[in-house]
Amino acid sequence: MMRSITRLGVAAVAAALLALPAQAQDKPKELKIGIATFLSGPASVFGVPAKAAAEMIAEDLNKKGGIGGVPVSVSFIDEGAGGEALVSNYRRMVQDEKVDVTFAAISSGSCGQIAPLAEDLKMLNLMWDCGASSILEAKKYRYNFRSQANGTPEMLAVLVYLLKTKPDFKTIAVVNQDYAWGRESWEIFSTALKVMKPDVKVVAELFPKFGAPDFSTEVSRLLALKPDVVLTTSWGGDLDTLVRQAGQRGLLQQSAFVLGIGESSMQRLGKDLPDGLIIGARGDHWFLHPEMKNDAAFKAFNEAFKAKTGSWPIYSVYHMQQAFSAYQGAVEKALKANGGKWPTREQVIDAAEGLEFKGWGRGVSLRPEDHQGLESQLVGVSKTAPGYDFKVLDDMMIFEPKSITTPAGMKSVDWLKTLSPDFVKMNVPTFKHGG
Amino acid sequence: MSGRLVSRLIIAAAIVVAAVLPIILPSWATLTTLILAKGIVVLGIIILLQAGQVSFGHAMFFGVGAYTIAFWGRYVGPGDLLLFLLLGPLIAMAFGLLIGLFVVRYREIFFGMLNLAFSMVMWSLLEKLYAFTNGADGIRVARPTLAGIAFTPEAFQYVLLYLTLGLVLVVSYGVQRYLDSPLGHMLRAIKGNETRLEYLGVSARKILLIGYVISAFLGGLGGVLVATAQQIATPEFAYWTKSGEFVFIAILGGIANAAGAFAGAAVFETVRFFASAQLANAWQLILGVVLIVIIMFAPNGLIGLRNRRKAQAEVRP
Amino acid sequence: MDSTIVILAICDGISYAALVFLVSVGLSLIFGVLRIVNVAHGSLYAYGAYMAATLSLLVAPISPWLTFPALLVASVLVGAIVGGLMERFLLRPVYHLEEVLQLLITFAVFMIMDNLQRMIWGVQPIFAAEPVKLLPNISILGVNYTSYQVLLLPLVAVITLFGLRYFLRYTLAGSIIMAVTEDREAATAIGIDARRVFLITFIIGASLAALGGALASPTTSLVPGMGTDMIVLSFAVAATAGLGQIEGAAVTALMIGLARAFIIYIQPELEVLVPYLIMMLVLLIRPMGLFGVNRVRKI
């Protein structure tokens, strides 16, 4: 017993020594960025392009002199390797590799594991892609920020678009993947729908297994039920399969489809995606962004990405850019506030609160109260366009973040219940493809 | 120097490494805890393997342990780790008794299959009952107090590590005693010759049920520890690939004695840890190849490697 | 429940059951002869699908109709090459070891194949829908079905079932396989080369898994991890039927397929649970499976 107490004491002393915050920072030789992303499993459809983007962005950044004159380096850990490996590797990244910042992660499940850990380790973490609004609503963090929007504005934008363009529908069905995002996005969407258009009837709520290879039965059931609108917030292989099986059997023609985050599947679906489907993009992410498409740097980035990977960027690529931009912005702001001396991590975090930065869309800001990202949302419909062997977005609306994001301090579901049918009347600019 | 002494020295050295290494390399504290906790679960697999039975659903007890602490946090409130360490294994034991009453009637592949079926039902329920379990994202586990004392995150990882190490020593000793006892010998007799066991007037089912319930207890204990270390419980804890992993670790380490479980877990987790960091694209490949090499060239596992050498060296009467 | 739903659920159930049957009958056959539960079976399913998509995309520009033979060629290729190599070099050396070690070898192969699949075909979903598009849709009670799913898939499943029956009962090679299944020692005693029988059986079983994957490929996105769930599902069918039971696998696949389809119409939340619940209940009542026969336990 005595021995174990001594041992405990040694451990505590050792731990305390290692946890001492580094004082009086010198300018580092290198800024290490640790990134958690999916390199295996179904979500690697987002993770692998984002990894390619991160490498590209870091290289480009270093050519321009890095962040505050310091070059950056990136390292990756695989979210697909399971919870234990993720947590162990995150610790290794922070404690052994001594990274300066982490970007983690894609899945809300991973973010839920890493956010408290980053807090424990006093590590600045940018949640670069995960969408569950609840993570930052349930608890106030100091070290975690979200460098993009969350599920609430993403779903709300899609719903308002639907109500503006198809105001007369009477019935709706949902087919979502059975996991947190599928459930939570439907909760947001249906709660808001109920207050904005109370007469709509929900005729089917289908939550097929995540990664299900076959939706034939769901398609049959929807063909028999004939709902006016079918919503799905699925992504990856699940969405591709659903759209193709529905298309093969005429369901896409029978009901109006809303693909909540369909932007990421458009290039893969090619001609199998018909015209006229409502498509969301988890932010104002589109490689032909109407306000950005003539920007030379934007065009060069897209071309370079296409040359490197064979595809145009999807939203996860733009989210990765936003994480880099946010970190760069925070460090440079802190540098300035510190009179040109290299800032400590705490100073960088102080600078990040309320930071405004720009990725490849409209500006984004990090709300100081709860660290949520405020980001615009782009929604459009699919359309055949000359020069592309897949469908592009047309009749795009870009929503301002202020009007569609849950106010700080409120829970999304409570806030949504306070909305009214008039909410739809908000003024939103519309852009044509090529216009 | 006798083989026995060498074995003891190796085990003592392993304990010292597990206790000291994380002080030098703090990032190893949690990893070492996970290795030790998984080793405890694998001890349960080893017990069943003594009887020649392979459970391809053992992760369900691991899941029960993990969700005990998760549900407590979600529906009851903050709790103490000592309470969870008692409650988790006991509930797992209750599940083990209930399921065990059915599965101990089966042998070999049917035993494995039925365990698989039970665990897949549990996994489906954890995934599907979204309102209660939060589905695939799992439930967050808050850092518990220990004996009423709340620790800082830095201190807690060491507290948990040494607590786990202590538990490992206790349960390893207990399991080794059990395996060396008449009950343990009868368990091995199920593999060797069950009929003879029955002729002796011993109920093979009862013997197996005792082993099964003990292994469920160990599964639950490991589940509580892993959920605490990782601060989360997800349905993945009860999925069949997790069960496969436990069997994998048991075979990797060798099933002859308790030390195998920890040797196997250490190698498995370390390989996965480094491979998923250095060769993020190939960690499964590496683990797969390691397993095949072990089975082909050292079917008795890592511990067997040493025992085989020992057996060659000394001829016993 | 009105009659429309019953008919629709039957149509959906049959096409699903057809694929599940093809995969699980391969698993069952391998177990019957080799006494090995092949955990890598789902990986063979995935490789069949990927190979079929690769070949389809290759031949489609020449003539879209060539995609049909491409599906078959893909499954035989995967079965013979992957299955053959696996049996010859990984399983044959461990036949003398305990069953659990043989099973773990296939578990290791599953991990390796899963990883290699990502390296070969990448992580972006692949889709090759030509065969479905070539065949017309048919309307049942005003609901569109692809004839690929409601006619062709069940047809292939039925042909496979009767083909296998004929092969095992009325051909010499089949009789030899049956003999080894019934009594391995006696069969080898009368001079049957068990090693060749094992190899051939494993290749047939692996080809059936690959065929299931190849036939699924035109209707589904091929993604990393697609084989993982198929493994347990085919386990469930094979174990519920009784391992080694071919006709039993057909009946069980149909049962699970129909139950799943009805559940999606009535209580979709329970869908995932259905196969495992059926498996659990059946095994509790009949440990050898619905169609399994009790073997005399050797003393």
Short mmCIF file of N, CA, C and O in Angstrom, two decimals, chain A residues 7-8 10-12 14-16 18-19 39-40 51 76-78 80-85 87-89 91-92 95-97 107-110 112-114 116-117 120-122 132 141 178-181 183-184 207-210, chain B residues 15 19 23-28 30-31 34 38 62 123 127-128 130 134-137 140 143 151 153-155 157-159 162 165 226 229-232 234 236-237 239 242 245 269 272-274 276-278 280-281 283-284:
data_model
loop_
_atom_site.label_atom_id
_atom_site.label_comp_id
_atom_site.label_asym_id
_atom_site.label_seq_id
_atom_site.Cartn_x
_atom_site.Cartn_y
_atom_site.Cartn_z
N ARG A 7 4.32 5.61 -5.39
CA ARG A 7 4.30 5.56 -6.84
C ARG A 7 3.34 6.61 -7.38
O ARG A 7 3.61 7.30 -8.35
N LEU A 8 2.21 6.71 -6.71
CA LEU A 8 1.20 7.67 -7.11
C LEU A 8 1.76 9.08 -7.02
O LEU A 8 1.55 9.92 -7.89
N VAL A 10 4.92 9.99 -7.18
CA VAL A 10 5.88 10.19 -8.28
C VAL A 10 5.14 10.54 -9.55
O VAL A 10 5.47 11.48 -10.27
N ALA A 11 4.08 9.77 -9.79
CA ALA A 11 3.31 9.99 -11.02
C ALA A 11 2.73 11.39 -11.05
O ALA A 11 2.80 12.09 -12.05
N ALA A 12 2.18 11.80 -9.90
CA ALA A 12 1.52 13.10 -9.86
C ALA A 12 2.54 14.22 -10.10
O ALA A 12 2.29 15.15 -10.85
N ALA A 14 5.40 13.94 -11.69
CA ALA A 14 5.82 13.87 -13.09
C ALA A 14 4.76 14.52 -13.98
O ALA A 14 5.07 15.31 -14.87
N ALA A 15 3.52 14.20 -13.69
CA ALA A 15 2.43 14.73 -14.51
C ALA A 15 2.38 16.24 -14.39
O ALA A 15 2.24 16.96 -15.37
N ALA A 16 2.56 16.73 -13.16
CA ALA A 16 2.48 18.16 -12.94
C ALA A 16 3.60 18.88 -13.69
O ALA A 16 3.39 19.91 -14.31
N LEU A 18 5.15 17.92 -16.39
CA LEU A 18 4.92 17.88 -17.83
C LEU A 18 3.80 18.81 -18.24
O LEU A 18 3.72 19.24 -19.38
N ALA A 19 2.89 19.07 -17.30
CA ALA A 19 1.73 19.86 -17.67
C ALA A 19 2.00 21.36 -17.54
O ALA A 19 1.18 22.18 -17.89
N LEU A 39 -9.52 7.84 -42.96
CA LEU A 39 -8.74 7.28 -44.05
C LEU A 39 -9.23 5.88 -44.38
O LEU A 39 -8.83 5.28 -45.37
N SER A 40 -10.10 5.32 -43.52
CA SER A 40 -10.71 4.03 -43.83
C SER A 40 -12.18 4.11 -43.46
O SER A 40 -12.60 5.06 -42.79
N LYS A 51 -7.77 15.07 -46.80
CA LYS A 51 -6.35 14.85 -46.52
C LYS A 51 -5.52 15.41 -47.68
O LYS A 51 -4.53 16.12 -47.47
N PHE A 76 -1.41 13.06 -39.83
CA PHE A 76 -2.80 12.61 -39.84
C PHE A 76 -2.99 11.40 -38.94
O PHE A 76 -2.10 10.57 -38.80
N ILE A 77 -4.17 11.32 -38.34
CA ILE A 77 -4.57 10.07 -37.70
C ILE A 77 -5.92 9.65 -38.26
O ILE A 77 -6.71 10.49 -38.68
N ASP A 78 -6.14 8.33 -38.27
CA ASP A 78 -7.31 7.76 -38.93
C ASP A 78 -8.47 7.63 -37.93
O ASP A 78 -8.35 6.92 -36.94
N GLY A 80 -11.07 6.16 -38.69
CA GLY A 80 -11.71 4.86 -38.97
C GLY A 80 -11.10 3.72 -38.19
O GLY A 80 -11.61 2.61 -38.23
N ALA A 81 -10.01 3.95 -37.46
CA ALA A 81 -9.34 2.84 -36.77
C ALA A 81 -9.99 2.49 -35.44
O ALA A 81 -9.49 1.64 -34.72
N GLY A 82 -11.11 3.14 -35.11
CA GLY A 82 -11.81 2.79 -33.89
C GLY A 82 -11.47 3.74 -32.76
O GLY A 82 -10.43 4.42 -32.77
N GLY A 83 -12.37 3.79 -31.77
CA GLY A 83 -12.28 4.76 -30.69
C GLY A 83 -10.98 4.70 -29.90
O GLY A 83 -10.37 5.73 -29.62
N GLU A 84 -10.52 3.47 -29.55
CA GLU A 84 -9.32 3.38 -28.72
C GLU A 84 -8.11 3.94 -29.44
O GLU A 84 -7.32 4.68 -28.88
N ALA A 85 -7.98 3.55 -30.71
CA ALA A 85 -6.84 4.01 -31.49
C ALA A 85 -6.91 5.52 -31.66
O ALA A 85 -5.89 6.22 -31.59
N VAL A 87 -8.30 7.82 -29.65
CA VAL A 87 -7.95 8.51 -28.41
C VAL A 87 -6.47 8.37 -28.11
O VAL A 87 -5.79 9.35 -27.77
N SER A 88 -5.93 7.16 -28.26
CA SER A 88 -4.50 6.95 -27.97
C SER A 88 -3.65 7.79 -28.91
O SER A 88 -2.66 8.40 -28.50
N ASN A 89 -4.04 7.78 -30.20
CA ASN A 89 -3.24 8.51 -31.16
C ASN A 89 -3.35 10.01 -30.97
O ASN A 89 -2.40 10.75 -31.23
N ARG A 91 -3.70 11.49 -28.11
CA ARG A 91 -2.78 11.78 -27.00
C ARG A 91 -1.33 11.77 -27.47
O ARG A 91 -0.54 12.63 -27.10
N ARG A 92 -1.01 10.78 -28.30
CA ARG A 92 0.36 10.70 -28.78
C ARG A 92 0.73 11.96 -29.57
O ARG A 92 1.79 12.54 -29.39
N GLN A 95 1.00 14.80 -26.91
CA GLN A 95 2.01 14.70 -25.86
C GLN A 95 3.40 14.33 -26.38
O GLN A 95 4.39 14.80 -25.85
N ASP A 96 3.47 13.50 -27.42
CA ASP A 96 4.78 13.09 -27.93
C ASP A 96 5.22 13.95 -29.12
O ASP A 96 6.33 14.44 -29.15
N GLU A 97 4.31 14.07 -30.08
CA GLU A 97 4.66 14.85 -31.27
C GLU A 97 4.63 16.35 -30.97
O GLU A 97 5.18 17.14 -31.71
N SER A 107 -16.47 12.90 -37.89
CA SER A 107 -17.72 12.39 -37.33
C SER A 107 -18.01 13.07 -35.99
O SER A 107 -17.09 13.39 -35.22
N SER A 108 -19.27 13.31 -35.73
CA SER A 108 -19.64 13.93 -34.46
C SER A 108 -19.28 13.01 -33.30
O SER A 108 -18.99 13.49 -32.21
N GLY A 109 -19.29 11.72 -33.56
CA GLY A 109 -18.88 10.76 -32.53
C GLY A 109 -17.43 11.00 -32.13
O GLY A 109 -17.09 11.05 -30.95
N SER A 110 -16.56 11.16 -33.13
CA SER A 110 -15.14 11.42 -32.83
C SER A 110 -14.99 12.75 -32.12
O SER A 110 -14.21 12.88 -31.17
N GLY A 112 -17.10 14.19 -30.23
CA GLY A 112 -17.57 14.02 -28.87
C GLY A 112 -16.51 13.39 -27.98
O GLY A 112 -16.46 13.63 -26.78
N GLN A 113 -15.66 12.53 -28.57
CA GLN A 113 -14.59 11.91 -27.78
C GLN A 113 -13.42 12.84 -27.60
O GLN A 113 -12.77 12.85 -26.56
N ILE A 114 -13.13 13.61 -28.66
CA ILE A 114 -11.90 14.40 -28.63
C ILE A 114 -12.08 15.73 -27.92
O ILE A 114 -11.16 16.19 -27.23
N PRO A 116 -13.59 16.79 -25.11
CA PRO A 116 -13.20 16.83 -23.69
C PRO A 116 -11.73 16.50 -23.48
O PRO A 116 -11.10 17.01 -22.55
N LEU A 117 -11.19 15.66 -24.36
CA LEU A 117 -9.78 15.28 -24.24
C LEU A 117 -8.90 16.49 -24.55
O LEU A 117 -7.92 16.76 -23.84
N ASP A 120 -8.91 18.63 -21.60
CA ASP A 120 -8.03 18.10 -20.57
C ASP A 120 -6.57 18.42 -20.87
O ASP A 120 -5.79 18.74 -19.98
N LEU A 121 -6.22 18.27 -22.15
CA LEU A 121 -4.81 18.43 -22.54
C LEU A 121 -4.46 19.88 -22.84
O LEU A 121 -3.33 20.18 -23.21
N LYS A 122 -5.46 20.77 -22.68
CA LYS A 122 -5.27 22.20 -23.00
C LYS A 122 -4.73 22.38 -24.41
O LYS A 122 -3.74 23.09 -24.64
N ALA A 132 -22.73 17.99 -35.44
CA ALA A 132 -23.74 17.98 -34.37
C ALA A 132 -23.68 19.29 -33.58
O ALA A 132 -22.66 19.61 -32.98
N TYR A 141 -16.75 25.15 -23.83
CA TYR A 141 -15.35 24.77 -23.90
C TYR A 141 -14.47 25.99 -24.07
O TYR A 141 -14.91 27.02 -24.59
N ASP A 178 -29.16 5.63 -40.13
CA ASP A 178 -29.46 5.46 -38.72
C ASP A 178 -28.22 5.69 -37.86
O ASP A 178 -27.56 4.77 -37.42
N TYR A 179 -27.90 6.95 -37.66
CA TYR A 179 -26.86 7.30 -36.68
C TYR A 179 -27.11 8.76 -36.33
O TYR A 179 -28.06 9.38 -36.79
N ALA A 180 -26.23 9.31 -35.50
CA ALA A 180 -26.51 10.63 -34.92
C ALA A 180 -26.91 11.68 -35.95
O ALA A 180 -27.91 12.36 -35.80
N TRP A 181 -26.14 11.79 -37.04
CA TRP A 181 -26.42 12.84 -38.01
C TRP A 181 -27.80 12.65 -38.64
O TRP A 181 -28.58 13.59 -38.76
N ARG A 183 -30.40 11.09 -37.47
CA ARG A 183 -31.46 11.34 -36.49
C ARG A 183 -31.55 12.83 -36.16
O ARG A 183 -32.62 13.42 -36.14
N GLU A 184 -30.39 13.43 -35.90
CA GLU A 184 -30.40 14.81 -35.44
C GLU A 184 -30.87 15.75 -36.56
O GLU A 184 -31.63 16.69 -36.31
N PHE A 207 -35.25 4.84 -41.20
CA PHE A 207 -33.85 4.99 -40.82
C PHE A 207 -33.10 3.69 -41.09
O PHE A 207 -32.80 2.94 -40.16
N PRO A 208 -32.84 3.41 -42.38
CA PRO A 208 -32.10 2.18 -42.65
C PRO A 208 -30.70 2.25 -42.05
O PRO A 208 -30.16 3.33 -41.81
N LYS A 209 -30.17 1.07 -41.77
CA LYS A 209 -28.85 0.93 -41.16
C LYS A 209 -27.82 1.76 -41.89
O LYS A 209 -27.81 1.84 -43.11
N PHE A 210 -26.92 2.33 -41.14
CA PHE A 210 -25.80 3.06 -41.72
C PHE A 210 -24.98 2.12 -42.61
O PHE A 210 -24.64 1.03 -42.20
N ILE B 15 5.48 -6.01 -15.15
CA ILE B 15 4.71 -5.15 -14.24
C ILE B 15 5.44 -3.83 -14.03
O ILE B 15 4.84 -2.75 -14.07
N ALA B 19 4.23 -0.08 -14.99
CA ALA B 19 4.08 0.94 -13.96
C ALA B 19 4.94 2.17 -14.22
O ALA B 19 4.55 3.29 -13.91
N ILE B 23 5.24 6.95 -16.83
CA ILE B 23 5.72 8.16 -16.15
C ILE B 23 6.72 8.87 -17.04
O ILE B 23 6.76 10.09 -17.13
N ILE B 24 7.52 8.05 -17.74
CA ILE B 24 8.50 8.63 -18.66
C ILE B 24 7.81 9.15 -19.92
O ILE B 24 8.11 10.22 -20.42
N LEU B 25 6.88 8.34 -20.45
CA LEU B 25 6.16 8.73 -21.66
C LEU B 25 4.67 8.90 -21.32
O LEU B 25 3.92 7.94 -21.34
N PRO B 26 4.26 10.11 -20.98
CA PRO B 26 2.88 10.29 -20.47
C PRO B 26 1.81 9.83 -21.46
O PRO B 26 0.73 9.41 -21.05
N SER B 27 2.11 9.89 -22.76
CA SER B 27 1.07 9.50 -23.70
C SER B 27 0.79 8.01 -23.63
O SER B 27 -0.19 7.52 -24.16
N TRP B 28 1.69 7.27 -22.96
CA TRP B 28 1.47 5.83 -22.83
C TRP B 28 0.56 5.47 -21.66
O TRP B 28 0.17 4.31 -21.53
N THR B 30 -2.61 6.18 -20.93
CA THR B 30 -3.91 5.68 -21.33
C THR B 30 -3.79 4.41 -22.15
O THR B 30 -4.57 3.48 -21.99
N LEU B 31 -2.81 4.40 -23.05
CA LEU B 31 -2.63 3.19 -23.87
C LEU B 31 -2.37 1.98 -22.99
O LEU B 31 -2.94 0.91 -23.18
N LEU B 34 -5.49 0.85 -21.42
CA LEU B 34 -6.34 0.12 -22.36
C LEU B 34 -5.82 -1.30 -22.57
O LEU B 34 -6.61 -2.26 -22.62
N LYS B 38 -8.06 -4.47 -21.58
CA LYS B 38 -8.44 -5.46 -22.58
C LYS B 38 -7.91 -6.83 -22.21
O LYS B 38 -8.56 -7.85 -22.46
N PHE B 62 -18.43 -7.04 -22.44
CA PHE B 62 -17.62 -5.83 -22.47
C PHE B 62 -18.55 -4.62 -22.63
O PHE B 62 -18.44 -3.63 -21.93
N TRP B 123 -26.03 -5.61 -29.93
CA TRP B 123 -25.48 -4.51 -30.74
C TRP B 123 -26.61 -3.78 -31.49
O TRP B 123 -26.64 -2.56 -31.50
N GLU B 127 -27.70 0.15 -31.16
CA GLU B 127 -27.73 1.05 -32.32
C GLU B 127 -29.12 1.63 -32.53
O GLU B 127 -29.27 2.79 -32.88
N LYS B 128 -30.14 0.80 -32.34
CA LYS B 128 -31.49 1.17 -32.75
C LYS B 128 -32.25 1.99 -31.71
O LYS B 128 -33.05 2.84 -32.06
N TYR B 130 -32.25 4.55 -30.26
CA TYR B 130 -31.54 5.83 -30.31
C TYR B 130 -31.90 6.74 -29.13
O TYR B 130 -31.05 7.40 -28.56
N ASN B 134 -28.47 6.89 -27.63
CA ASN B 134 -27.81 7.85 -28.49
C ASN B 134 -27.20 7.18 -29.73
O ASN B 134 -26.33 7.73 -30.38
N GLY B 135 -27.66 5.97 -30.02
CA GLY B 135 -27.26 5.28 -31.25
C GLY B 135 -25.77 5.08 -31.40
O GLY B 135 -25.05 4.92 -30.42
N ALA B 136 -25.31 5.12 -32.67
CA ALA B 136 -23.93 4.75 -32.98
C ALA B 136 -22.91 5.70 -32.37
O ALA B 136 -21.76 5.32 -32.20
N ASP B 137 -23.31 6.93 -32.06
CA ASP B 137 -22.34 7.87 -31.49
C ASP B 137 -21.99 7.54 -30.06
O ASP B 137 -20.99 8.01 -29.53
N ARG B 140 -21.40 9.66 -23.76
CA ARG B 140 -20.18 10.15 -23.12
C ARG B 140 -20.14 9.69 -21.67
O ARG B 140 -21.15 9.64 -21.00
N ARG B 143 -15.73 11.85 -16.26
CA ARG B 143 -14.66 11.33 -15.41
C ARG B 143 -15.21 11.13 -14.00
O ARG B 143 -15.67 12.07 -13.36
N PHE B 151 -10.24 13.94 -9.31
CA PHE B 151 -8.86 14.17 -9.74
C PHE B 151 -8.83 15.08 -10.95
O PHE B 151 -9.78 15.17 -11.71
N PRO B 153 -7.48 15.90 -14.76
CA PRO B 153 -7.29 14.96 -15.87
C PRO B 153 -5.91 14.33 -15.87
O PRO B 153 -5.77 13.13 -16.10
N GLU B 154 -4.87 15.13 -15.59
CA GLU B 154 -3.50 14.59 -15.64
C GLU B 154 -3.32 13.52 -14.58
O GLU B 154 -2.78 12.46 -14.84
N ALA B 155 -3.79 13.82 -13.38
CA ALA B 155 -3.62 12.86 -12.29
C ALA B 155 -4.49 11.63 -12.53
O ALA B 155 -4.07 10.51 -12.26
N GLN B 157 -5.41 10.02 -15.18
CA GLN B 157 -4.94 8.94 -16.05
C GLN B 157 -3.96 8.01 -15.33
O GLN B 157 -3.92 6.82 -15.60
N TYR B 158 -3.20 8.59 -14.39
CA TYR B 158 -2.29 7.73 -13.62
C TYR B 158 -3.04 6.96 -12.55
O TYR B 158 -2.76 5.78 -12.30
N VAL B 159 -4.01 7.62 -11.95
CA VAL B 159 -4.83 6.92 -10.94
C VAL B 159 -5.47 5.70 -11.57
O VAL B 159 -5.43 4.58 -11.06
N TYR B 162 -2.88 2.90 -12.36
CA TYR B 162 -2.41 2.07 -11.25
C TYR B 162 -3.55 1.25 -10.64
O TYR B 162 -3.34 0.14 -10.17
N LEU B 165 -3.80 -1.60 -12.99
CA LEU B 165 -2.69 -2.52 -12.77
C LEU B 165 -2.93 -3.37 -11.52
O LEU B 165 -2.71 -4.58 -11.52
N VAL B 226 -12.34 0.35 -19.74
CA VAL B 226 -12.10 0.95 -21.06
C VAL B 226 -13.01 2.16 -21.26
O VAL B 226 -12.57 3.21 -21.75
N ALA B 229 -11.52 4.99 -19.34
CA ALA B 229 -10.30 5.51 -19.94
C ALA B 229 -10.62 6.30 -21.21
O ALA B 229 -10.02 7.33 -21.47
N GLN B 230 -11.57 5.79 -21.99
CA GLN B 230 -11.89 6.44 -23.26
C GLN B 230 -12.97 7.49 -23.13
O GLN B 230 -13.26 8.22 -24.05
N GLN B 231 -13.59 7.52 -21.98
CA GLN B 231 -14.67 8.47 -21.68
C GLN B 231 -15.85 8.34 -22.63
O GLN B 231 -16.52 9.32 -22.94
N ILE B 232 -16.09 7.15 -23.13
CA ILE B 232 -17.25 6.96 -24.00
C ILE B 232 -17.62 5.47 -24.05
O ILE B 232 -16.77 4.61 -23.81
N THR B 234 -19.73 3.07 -26.88
CA THR B 234 -20.44 3.04 -28.16
C THR B 234 -20.87 1.60 -28.47
O THR B 234 -20.30 0.66 -27.93
N GLU B 236 -20.17 -0.07 -30.90
CA GLU B 236 -18.98 -0.75 -31.41
C GLU B 236 -18.36 -1.68 -30.36
O GLU B 236 -17.78 -2.70 -30.70
N PHE B 237 -18.52 -1.32 -29.08
CA PHE B 237 -17.99 -2.14 -27.99
C PHE B 237 -18.56 -3.56 -28.03
O PHE B 237 -17.94 -4.48 -27.54
N TYR B 239 -19.79 -5.06 -30.97
CA TYR B 239 -19.87 -5.57 -32.35
C TYR B 239 -19.00 -6.81 -32.51
O TYR B 239 -18.07 -7.03 -31.73
N LYS B 242 -15.20 -6.72 -32.56
CA LYS B 242 -14.57 -6.56 -31.24
C LYS B 242 -14.40 -7.92 -30.58
O LYS B 242 -13.35 -8.22 -30.02
N GLU B 245 -11.56 -9.55 -32.13
CA GLU B 245 -10.32 -8.98 -31.61
C GLU B 245 -9.89 -9.67 -30.32
O GLU B 245 -8.73 -9.99 -30.15
N GLU B 269 -2.29 -4.00 -29.28
CA GLU B 269 -2.56 -2.56 -29.20
C GLU B 269 -1.36 -1.74 -29.65
O GLU B 269 -1.53 -0.68 -30.26
N ARG B 272 -1.26 -1.87 -33.40
CA ARG B 272 -2.31 -1.05 -33.97
C ARG B 272 -2.03 0.44 -33.78
O ARG B 272 -2.23 1.24 -34.67
N PHE B 273 -1.52 0.76 -32.60
CA PHE B 273 -1.21 2.14 -32.26
C PHE B 273 -0.17 2.70 -33.23
O PHE B 273 -0.37 3.74 -33.86
N PHE B 274 0.92 1.97 -33.40
CA PHE B 274 1.98 2.50 -34.27
C PHE B 274 1.61 2.41 -35.73
O PHE B 274 1.85 3.33 -36.51
N SER B 276 -1.37 2.49 -37.05
CA SER B 276 -2.38 3.46 -37.47
C SER B 276 -1.82 4.88 -37.43
O SER B 276 -2.38 5.80 -38.00
N ALA B 277 -0.66 5.04 -36.75
CA ALA B 277 -0.03 6.35 -36.77
C ALA B 277 0.94 6.47 -37.94
O ALA B 277 0.92 7.44 -38.69
N GLN B 278 1.79 5.46 -38.11
CA GLN B 278 2.82 5.57 -39.14
C GLN B 278 2.31 5.13 -40.51
O GLN B 278 2.67 5.70 -41.52
N ALA B 280 -1.07 4.68 -41.70
CA ALA B 280 -2.51 4.76 -41.46
C ALA B 280 -3.30 3.90 -42.43
O ALA B 280 -4.39 3.46 -42.13
N ASN B 281 -2.73 3.64 -43.60
CA ASN B 281 -3.50 2.90 -44.60
C ASN B 281 -3.36 1.40 -44.45
O ASN B 281 -4.00 0.65 -45.17
N TRP B 283 -2.83 -0.58 -41.28
CA TRP B 283 -2.74 -1.22 -39.96
C TRP B 283 -3.44 -2.56 -39.89
O TRP B 283 -2.98 -3.48 -39.23
N GLN B 284 -4.55 -2.70 -40.64
CA GLN B 284 -5.24 -4.00 -40.62
C GLN B 284 -4.39 -5.07 -41.29
O GLN B 284 -4.31 -6.21 -40.84
#
